[in-house]
Coordinates of C-alpha atoms in Angstrom, one line a residue:
Chain A
M254 CA -21.8 19.1 1.7
K255 CA -20.0 17.5 4.7
A256 CA -16.1 18.6 4.8
L257 CA -13.9 17.0 7.5
Y258 CA -10.4 17.8 8.5
F259 CA -8.1 15.3 9.8
A260 CA -4.6 16.0 11.7
W261 CA -3.0 19.8 11.8
V262 CA -5.6 20.8 9.4
R263 CA -7.8 19.6 12.1
E264 CA -6.1 21.2 14.6
R265 CA -5.8 24.6 13.2
I266 CA -9.3 24.8 11.7
G267 CA -10.5 23.9 15.8
R268 CA -13.0 21.3 14.1
A269 CA -13.1 17.8 12.9
E270 CA -16.0 18.4 10.4
E271 CA -18.7 21.3 9.2
E272 CA -21.2 21.4 6.6
L273 CA -19.7 23.7 3.5
S274 CA -22.4 25.5 1.2
P275 CA -19.8 27.2 -1.0
P276 CA -21.2 29.9 -3.9
P277 CA -21.9 28.1 -7.2
E278 CA -18.6 29.9 -8.4
V279 CA -16.6 27.4 -6.3
A280 CA -16.3 24.3 -8.6
T281 CA -13.1 22.7 -8.2
V282 CA -11.2 21.3 -4.8
G283 CA -8.5 23.9 -5.2
E284 CA -11.3 26.2 -5.5
L285 CA -12.6 25.1 -2.2
I286 CA -9.9 25.5 -0.8
A287 CA -9.1 28.9 -1.3
W288 CA -12.5 30.1 -0.6
L289 CA -12.2 28.0 2.9
K290 CA -8.7 30.0 3.5
S291 CA -10.4 33.4 2.9
R292 CA -12.9 32.8 5.8
D293 CA -10.6 33.3 8.8
E294 CA -7.2 33.3 10.4
A295 CA -7.5 29.5 11.1
Y296 CA -8.7 28.4 7.8
A297 CA -5.6 30.9 6.6
L298 CA -3.3 28.8 8.6
A299 CA -4.4 25.5 7.8
F300 CA -4.6 26.0 4.0
E301 CA -1.3 28.5 4.3
N302 CA 0.7 26.4 2.2
A303 CA -2.6 24.6 -0.4
A304 CA 0.2 22.6 -2.4
V305 CA 0.7 20.2 0.8
I306 CA -2.6 19.4 1.6
R307 CA -4.5 16.3 0.1
T308 CA -8.1 16.0 -0.4
A309 CA -10.8 13.3 -0.2
I310 CA -14.1 13.2 -2.2
D311 CA -16.4 10.5 -0.9
K312 CA -13.6 8.7 0.6
A313 CA -11.4 8.1 -2.9
H314 CA -8.3 10.5 -3.4
V315 CA -8.8 13.4 -5.5
R316 CA -6.6 16.0 -7.3
H317 CA -7.1 20.1 -6.2
E318 CA -8.5 20.1 -10.0
T319 CA -11.4 17.6 -9.4
P320 CA -14.9 18.8 -9.4
I321 CA -16.5 18.8 -6.5
A322 CA -20.5 18.8 -8.2
G323 CA -22.4 15.7 -6.7
A324 CA -19.7 15.4 -3.8
R325 CA -21.4 14.2 -0.4
E326 CA -18.3 14.7 1.5
I327 CA -15.0 16.1 1.0
A328 CA -12.0 15.5 3.2
F329 CA -8.8 18.1 3.5
F330 CA -5.6 16.0 5.3
P331 CA -2.1 16.6 5.6
P332 CA 0.2 13.7 3.4
M333 CA -0.4 10.3 5.3
T334 CA 1.7 9.2 7.5
G335 CA 0.5 5.2 8.1
G336 CA 2.4 2.4 7.9
Chain B
M246 CA -10.7 -14.7 -3.1
T247 CA -11.1 -11.8 -0.8
P248 CA -8.3 -9.6 1.0
T249 CA -8.6 -9.8 5.3
I250 CA -8.5 -5.8 5.7
R251 CA -8.8 -4.4 9.8
I252 CA -8.9 -1.1 11.2
Q253 CA -8.6 -1.6 14.8
S254 CA -7.1 0.0 17.6
A255 CA -6.3 -3.8 19.6
P256 CA -3.2 -5.5 19.2
F257 CA -2.6 -8.2 16.4
D258 CA -0.8 -11.4 16.4
P259 CA 1.3 -11.8 12.9
G260 CA 1.7 -15.5 13.6
H261 CA -1.5 -16.2 14.1
E262 CA -2.8 -14.3 11.2
A263 CA -0.5 -16.3 9.0
A264 CA -1.3 -19.3 10.4
L265 CA -5.0 -19.0 9.5
I266 CA -3.9 -18.3 6.1
E267 CA -2.0 -21.6 5.8
D268 CA -4.6 -23.7 8.0
G269 CA -5.6 -26.7 5.7
R270 CA -4.0 -25.4 2.3
R271 CA -1.4 -27.5 0.1
D272 CA -1.3 -25.0 -2.8
I273 CA 0.7 -22.0 -1.3
G274 CA 4.5 -22.3 -1.4
A275 CA 5.7 -18.8 0.0
I276 CA 4.0 -16.6 2.9
V277 CA 5.5 -13.1 3.3
S278 CA 4.8 -11.6 6.3
F279 CA 5.5 -7.8 7.3
T280 CA 5.0 -6.2 10.3
G281 CA 5.7 -2.3 11.2
L282 CA 6.7 -1.3 14.6
C283 CA 6.8 2.2 17.1
R284 CA 10.2 3.0 17.0
D285 CA 12.1 5.0 19.8
E286 CA 16.1 4.9 19.9
D287 CA 16.6 7.5 22.0
G288 CA 13.8 7.0 24.7
T289 CA 12.3 10.4 24.1
L290 CA 8.6 9.3 22.4
A291 CA 6.0 8.5 25.4
A292 CA 3.4 7.0 22.4
L293 CA 2.3 7.3 19.3
E294 CA -1.3 8.7 18.6
L295 CA -2.4 7.0 15.1
E296 CA -5.2 9.0 13.7
H297 CA -7.0 7.5 10.9
Y298 CA -10.0 8.3 8.5
P299 CA -12.7 5.9 9.1
G300 CA -14.5 4.1 6.4
M301 CA -12.1 5.6 3.9
A302 CA -8.6 3.9 5.7
E303 CA -10.6 0.5 4.8
A304 CA -12.1 1.7 1.5
E305 CA -8.2 2.8 0.3
I306 CA -6.4 -0.3 1.4
A307 CA -9.3 -2.5 0.0
R308 CA -8.3 -0.7 -3.6
V309 CA -4.4 -1.2 -2.7
A310 CA -5.3 -5.1 -2.0
E311 CA -7.1 -5.1 -4.9
E312 CA -4.4 -3.6 -7.4
A313 CA -1.8 -6.0 -5.8
L314 CA -4.4 -8.8 -6.8
A315 CA -4.1 -7.4 -10.2
R316 CA -0.8 -7.3 -10.3
W317 CA 0.3 -10.5 -8.9
P318 CA -1.2 -14.4 -8.9
L319 CA -2.0 -14.3 -5.2
S320 CA -3.4 -17.1 -3.0
A321 CA -3.9 -15.0 0.4
L322 CA -3.4 -11.1 1.3
T323 CA -3.9 -9.3 4.7
V324 CA -3.8 -6.3 5.7
I325 CA -4.0 -4.8 9.8
H326 CA -3.6 -1.4 10.6
R327 CA -4.1 -0.2 14.3
H328 CA -5.3 3.3 15.3
G329 CA -5.0 5.1 18.4
R330 CA -2.2 5.1 21.0
I331 CA 0.6 2.7 20.1
L332 CA 3.5 2.3 22.9
P333 CA 7.3 2.2 21.7
G334 CA 7.7 -1.3 20.7
E335 CA 4.5 -1.8 19.5
R336 CA 3.3 -3.3 16.3
I337 CA 1.5 -0.9 13.7
V338 CA 0.6 -2.6 10.8
L339 CA 0.8 -6.2 9.4
V340 CA 1.0 -7.5 5.5
I341 CA 1.0 -11.0 4.7
T342 CA 1.0 -12.1 1.2
A343 CA 0.7 -15.7 0.2
A344 CA 1.6 -16.9 -3.1
R345 CA 3.1 -20.0 -5.0
H346 CA 6.5 -18.8 -5.9
R347 CA 8.2 -16.1 -2.9
G348 CA 9.0 -13.5 -6.1
D349 CA 5.1 -12.7 -6.2
A350 CA 4.9 -13.0 -2.7
F351 CA 7.8 -10.6 -1.8
A352 CA 6.6 -8.2 -4.4
A353 CA 3.4 -7.6 -3.6
A354 CA 3.9 -7.9 0.3
E355 CA 6.8 -4.4 -0.8
F356 CA 4.2 -2.8 -3.1
L357 CA 1.6 -2.9 -0.6
M358 CA 3.5 -1.4 2.4
D359 CA 5.0 1.6 -0.2
Y360 CA 1.0 2.2 -1.0
L361 CA -0.1 2.1 2.6
K362 CA 2.6 4.7 3.6
T363 CA 1.7 7.2 1.3
R364 CA -2.2 6.0 0.4
A365 CA -3.7 5.2 3.6
P366 CA -5.2 8.0 5.9
F367 CA -3.2 7.5 8.7
W368 CA -1.4 10.5 10.7
K369 CA 1.3 10.1 13.4
K370 CA 1.2 12.3 16.8
E371 CA 4.1 11.9 18.6
H372 CA 4.0 12.0 22.6
R373 CA 6.8 13.2 24.1
A374 CA 8.7 11.3 27.5
D375 CA 8.7 14.5 29.1
G376 CA 4.8 14.7 28.9
S377 CA 4.6 17.3 26.1
V378 CA 2.9 17.1 22.9
G379 CA 5.1 16.8 19.9
D380 CA 4.7 17.0 16.7
W381 CA 3.4 15.2 13.5
V382 CA 5.2 13.0 11.9
E383 CA 6.5 14.1 8.8
A384 CA 5.4 12.0 5.4
K385 CA 8.7 11.3 3.8
A386 CA 9.6 11.6 0.2
K387 CA 11.7 8.2 0.1
D388 CA 8.3 7.0 1.0
D389 CA 6.8 8.8 -2.3
A390 CA 9.7 7.6 -4.2
A391 CA 9.3 3.9 -2.8
A392 CA 5.8 4.1 -4.2
E393 CA 6.7 6.2 -7.3
R394 CA 9.0 2.9 -8.6
W395 CA 5.9 0.8 -9.0
N396 CA 4.4 3.0 -12.0
K397 CA 7.6 2.1 -14.0
Chain C
M172 CA 24.8 -8.6 16.4
T173 CA 24.6 -12.9 16.0
P174 CA 22.3 -14.5 13.6
T175 CA 20.1 -17.5 14.5
I176 CA 20.6 -20.3 12.6
R177 CA 19.5 -23.5 13.1
I178 CA 18.8 -26.8 10.6
Q179 CA 16.2 -29.3 12.7
S180 CA 13.6 -32.1 11.2
A181 CA 11.2 -30.4 14.0
P182 CA 8.3 -28.0 12.6
F183 CA 8.8 -24.1 13.9
D184 CA 6.6 -21.3 14.5
P185 CA 7.1 -18.6 12.4
G186 CA 5.2 -16.0 15.1
H187 CA 7.1 -17.4 17.9
E188 CA 10.9 -16.7 16.5
A189 CA 9.7 -13.3 15.4
A190 CA 8.3 -12.7 18.7
L191 CA 11.8 -13.5 20.1
I192 CA 13.1 -11.2 18.0
E193 CA 10.7 -8.3 19.2
D194 CA 10.6 -8.9 22.4
G195 CA 11.3 -5.6 25.0
R196 CA 13.2 -3.7 22.1
R197 CA 12.3 -0.2 21.0
D198 CA 14.6 -0.1 18.2
I199 CA 13.3 -2.4 15.0
G200 CA 10.6 -0.8 12.9
A201 CA 10.4 -3.2 10.6
I202 CA 10.2 -7.1 10.4
V203 CA 10.0 -9.4 7.6
S204 CA 9.1 -12.9 7.7
F205 CA 9.3 -15.1 5.2
T206 CA 8.1 -18.8 5.3
G207 CA 8.3 -21.4 2.3
L208 CA 6.0 -24.2 2.6
C209 CA 5.7 -28.0 0.6
R210 CA 3.3 -27.1 -1.8
D211 CA 1.3 -30.2 -3.6
E212 CA -1.4 -28.4 -5.8
D213 CA -2.2 -31.8 -7.6
G214 CA -2.7 -34.2 -5.0
T215 CA 0.1 -36.4 -6.3
L216 CA 2.6 -35.8 -3.7
A217 CA 3.0 -37.6 -0.3
A218 CA 5.7 -36.1 1.0
L219 CA 9.1 -34.5 0.6
E220 CA 12.5 -35.8 1.9
L221 CA 15.1 -33.5 2.3
E222 CA 18.5 -34.4 2.8
H223 CA 20.7 -32.4 3.8
Y224 CA 25.1 -31.8 4.6
P225 CA 25.2 -32.0 8.1
G226 CA 27.7 -29.1 9.1
M227 CA 28.2 -27.6 6.1
A228 CA 24.4 -26.6 6.0
E229 CA 25.0 -24.6 9.0
A230 CA 28.4 -23.4 7.9
E231 CA 27.1 -22.2 4.7
I232 CA 23.8 -20.5 6.1
A233 CA 26.3 -18.7 8.8
R234 CA 27.9 -17.0 5.6
V235 CA 25.1 -15.8 3.5
A236 CA 23.7 -14.3 6.9
E237 CA 27.0 -12.4 7.8
E238 CA 27.1 -11.4 4.0
A239 CA 23.7 -10.2 4.6
L240 CA 24.7 -8.1 7.3
A241 CA 27.7 -6.9 5.7
R242 CA 25.6 -5.4 3.3
W243 CA 21.9 -4.2 5.5
P244 CA 21.9 -2.6 9.1
L245 CA 19.9 -5.2 10.6
S246 CA 18.6 -5.3 14.0
A247 CA 18.3 -9.3 14.1
L248 CA 18.1 -12.0 11.7
T249 CA 17.1 -15.5 11.8
V250 CA 17.2 -18.6 9.9
I251 CA 15.7 -22.3 9.9
H252 CA 15.6 -24.9 7.8
R253 CA 14.2 -28.0 8.1
H254 CA 15.2 -31.8 7.1
G255 CA 13.5 -35.2 6.8
R256 CA 10.4 -36.0 5.7
I257 CA 7.7 -33.0 5.2
L258 CA 4.3 -33.2 4.4
P259 CA 2.7 -31.3 2.1
G260 CA 1.2 -27.6 3.6
E261 CA 4.1 -28.2 6.1
R262 CA 6.6 -25.2 6.5
I263 CA 10.2 -26.3 5.4
V264 CA 12.1 -22.8 5.7
L265 CA 12.2 -19.9 8.2
V266 CA 13.7 -16.4 7.6
I267 CA 13.4 -13.8 9.7
T268 CA 15.0 -10.0 9.2
A269 CA 14.3 -6.9 11.6
A270 CA 15.7 -3.7 10.7
R271 CA 15.2 0.1 11.2
H272 CA 13.7 0.6 8.2
R273 CA 11.7 -1.8 5.9
G274 CA 13.4 -1.5 2.7
D275 CA 16.4 -3.1 4.5
A276 CA 14.9 -5.8 5.9
F277 CA 12.9 -6.8 2.7
A278 CA 16.0 -6.2 0.4
A279 CA 17.6 -8.9 3.3
A280 CA 15.1 -11.4 3.8
E281 CA 14.6 -11.5 -0.3
F282 CA 18.7 -11.7 -0.6
L283 CA 18.5 -14.3 2.0
M284 CA 16.2 -16.5 0.2
D285 CA 17.6 -16.2 -3.0
Y286 CA 21.4 -17.3 -1.5
L287 CA 20.0 -20.3 0.4
K288 CA 17.9 -22.0 -3.0
T289 CA 21.3 -21.4 -4.4
R290 CA 23.8 -22.2 -1.9
A291 CA 22.4 -24.0 1.2
P292 CA 23.5 -28.0 0.6
F293 CA 19.6 -29.3 0.8
W294 CA 18.2 -31.6 -2.3
K295 CA 14.3 -32.5 -1.8
K296 CA 13.3 -35.9 -2.8
E297 CA 9.8 -36.8 -4.1
H298 CA 7.5 -39.6 -2.3
R299 CA 4.4 -40.0 -4.4
A300 CA 1.2 -40.5 -2.9
D301 CA 0.6 -43.8 -5.2
G302 CA 3.6 -45.1 -2.9
S303 CA 6.3 -45.0 -5.0
V304 CA 9.8 -42.5 -4.9
G305 CA 9.8 -40.1 -7.5
D306 CA 12.6 -37.9 -8.8
W307 CA 14.7 -35.3 -7.1
V308 CA 13.5 -32.1 -7.4
E309 CA 15.9 -30.6 -10.6
A310 CA 17.3 -27.1 -9.5
K311 CA 15.5 -24.1 -11.3
A312 CA 17.8 -21.9 -13.7
K313 CA 15.1 -19.1 -12.4
D314 CA 17.0 -19.6 -8.9
D315 CA 20.3 -19.0 -10.5
A316 CA 19.0 -15.8 -11.9
A317 CA 17.0 -14.7 -9.0
A318 CA 20.7 -15.2 -6.7
E319 CA 22.6 -13.5 -9.5
R320 CA 20.7 -9.9 -9.4
W321 CA 22.8 -9.3 -6.0
N322 CA 26.1 -9.4 -7.7
K323 CA 25.4 -6.4 -9.8
Chain D
M157 CA 40.6 -37.8 2.2
K158 CA 37.1 -38.4 3.1
A159 CA 34.4 -38.4 -0.1
L160 CA 31.0 -37.8 1.0
Y161 CA 28.0 -37.8 -1.6
F162 CA 24.7 -36.7 -1.8
A163 CA 21.3 -36.9 -3.3
W164 CA 21.4 -38.8 -6.4
V165 CA 25.3 -38.8 -6.3
R166 CA 25.1 -40.6 -3.3
E167 CA 22.8 -43.0 -4.8
R168 CA 24.0 -43.7 -8.3
I169 CA 27.2 -44.6 -6.3
G170 CA 25.3 -46.6 -3.6
R171 CA 27.5 -45.5 -0.6
A172 CA 27.2 -41.9 1.1
E173 CA 30.6 -41.7 2.2
E174 CA 34.1 -43.5 1.8
E175 CA 38.1 -43.0 2.0
L176 CA 39.7 -41.7 -1.3
S177 CA 43.7 -41.7 -1.9
P178 CA 44.1 -40.5 -5.5
P179 CA 47.5 -41.0 -7.3
P180 CA 50.0 -37.5 -6.9
E181 CA 49.2 -36.7 -10.4
V182 CA 45.2 -35.9 -9.7
A183 CA 45.6 -32.6 -8.1
T184 CA 42.3 -30.4 -8.9
V185 CA 38.8 -31.4 -8.1
G186 CA 38.1 -31.5 -11.4
E187 CA 40.8 -33.9 -11.7
L188 CA 39.5 -36.2 -8.6
I189 CA 35.8 -36.1 -10.4
A190 CA 37.6 -37.6 -14.1
W191 CA 39.6 -40.5 -11.5
L192 CA 36.5 -41.3 -9.9
K193 CA 34.6 -41.4 -13.4
S194 CA 37.2 -43.9 -14.3
R195 CA 36.5 -46.6 -11.7
D196 CA 33.4 -48.3 -12.2
E197 CA 30.0 -48.0 -13.8
A198 CA 28.4 -46.5 -11.0
Y199 CA 30.8 -43.5 -10.6
A200 CA 30.9 -43.4 -14.2
L201 CA 27.0 -43.1 -14.4
A202 CA 27.1 -40.6 -11.0
F203 CA 29.9 -38.3 -12.7
E204 CA 28.3 -39.0 -16.2
N205 CA 27.5 -34.9 -16.6
A206 CA 30.6 -33.8 -14.6
A207 CA 29.2 -30.1 -15.3
V208 CA 26.4 -30.4 -13.3
I209 CA 28.2 -31.7 -10.3
R210 CA 28.8 -29.3 -7.4
T211 CA 31.5 -29.8 -4.9
A212 CA 32.7 -28.7 -1.3
I213 CA 36.2 -28.9 0.1
D214 CA 36.0 -29.2 4.2
K215 CA 32.1 -28.0 3.9
A216 CA 33.1 -24.9 1.5
H217 CA 31.7 -24.4 -2.1
V218 CA 35.0 -25.2 -4.5
R219 CA 35.4 -24.8 -8.5
H220 CA 36.3 -28.0 -10.2
E221 CA 39.3 -26.0 -11.1
T222 CA 40.5 -25.9 -7.1
P223 CA 43.7 -27.8 -5.6
I224 CA 42.5 -30.6 -3.6
A225 CA 46.0 -30.4 -1.5
G226 CA 45.6 -30.2 2.1
A227 CA 41.9 -31.1 1.6
R228 CA 40.6 -33.2 5.1
E229 CA 36.7 -33.8 3.2
I230 CA 35.5 -33.4 -0.5
A231 CA 31.8 -33.8 -1.1
F232 CA 30.0 -34.1 -4.0
F233 CA 26.2 -33.2 -4.7
P234 CA 23.9 -31.9 -7.4
P235 CA 22.5 -28.5 -7.8
M236 CA 20.9 -27.4 -4.5
T237 CA 17.3 -27.2 -4.0
G238 CA 16.3 -26.5 -0.3
G239 CA 14.4 -23.4 0.3

């Protein structure tokens, strides 16, 4: 699946997007975050406070408990500050 | 009724957008227009850089607009949100609601702004007047509380 | 800050009035503009004739504006109310509030409209499309209730 | 004192303004309305439902209990329908 990163999540990881192939035991958004966090220091920093990270699957907000099965695009970003 | 939703880097003209809604209609009694502007009271801000999630920004605003249309009898609805570099004093966001009665137009406009603040995928980064890159603007608990009140 | 208050028979331009407020400022975060329009859904209205009490209309709106300024920290405030013959689809009243934060601008605009409805000395008479002179528009209990909620 | 009439109060009385010289025992706005009402049928019709009549002294809203002493201008009108 395609991963997108925005704002300081993007800056900390150092890229705006990439292809992810998590192992089959990674079932939810929260588990995907934990898996990414374990990759290297950049991801660890980006996701250090996982509770604040907002997520979207296929351009709609989802919670960390949401399953990732079937997701084509998953996005990670800080709380929104538009408007 | 299909809401008008635009995400753009170009400036917009609130008066023009409202006139487009009014034009030729005799069934609108109230138009509420909200304009959000880039503020810099202490003169330390050079610009805001607004990052957004293309595609999701439009989709999420469309979902919020549908929610507003389901809650209030609106005659028309326009939401425009800019992205990119925005200077102090420039307009960032526009919400216009039209209805037969003013109460519906006011409530829907305020609801839309509260939801845009907390749900639309935009992020503001500060560029300081001294040339340095400042911080990402932090989300406010006040904005979450403002959105939360519509769930009561 | 002195509010802009005008009672006039001529049309007005909401976008122009808001632009005058915004011009050259960097301390305004939110502008709420309310436009009230002459509505005629069933096609029976030729025009509304708006009678007013010259002198008192300005004075009463000034008092309501002062009350709004005392309640909310506003950066600017404009109220324009037309009198005379107004056609369906035409604008009748304009309220613009500017503030640092959107909650203050929204609350003040809604307060001003609720108070204008019940306190500003204007009366609407209907002229029917069939050429007859219709009734004076009756005051609505709903409008009194809307104004009353600000006293809580 | 000068009296002003607006909207259907004006139409029923048949004039927009006039000079009033009420007798000294007429002390309040409500008593002035009662005095006007007793003048003729036009005034009686205009003020038939006195409770709905709104009043202003010198361009500020007043209640029917307000004393009229010192008033230069007093206005009578239906509930407002502007905005």
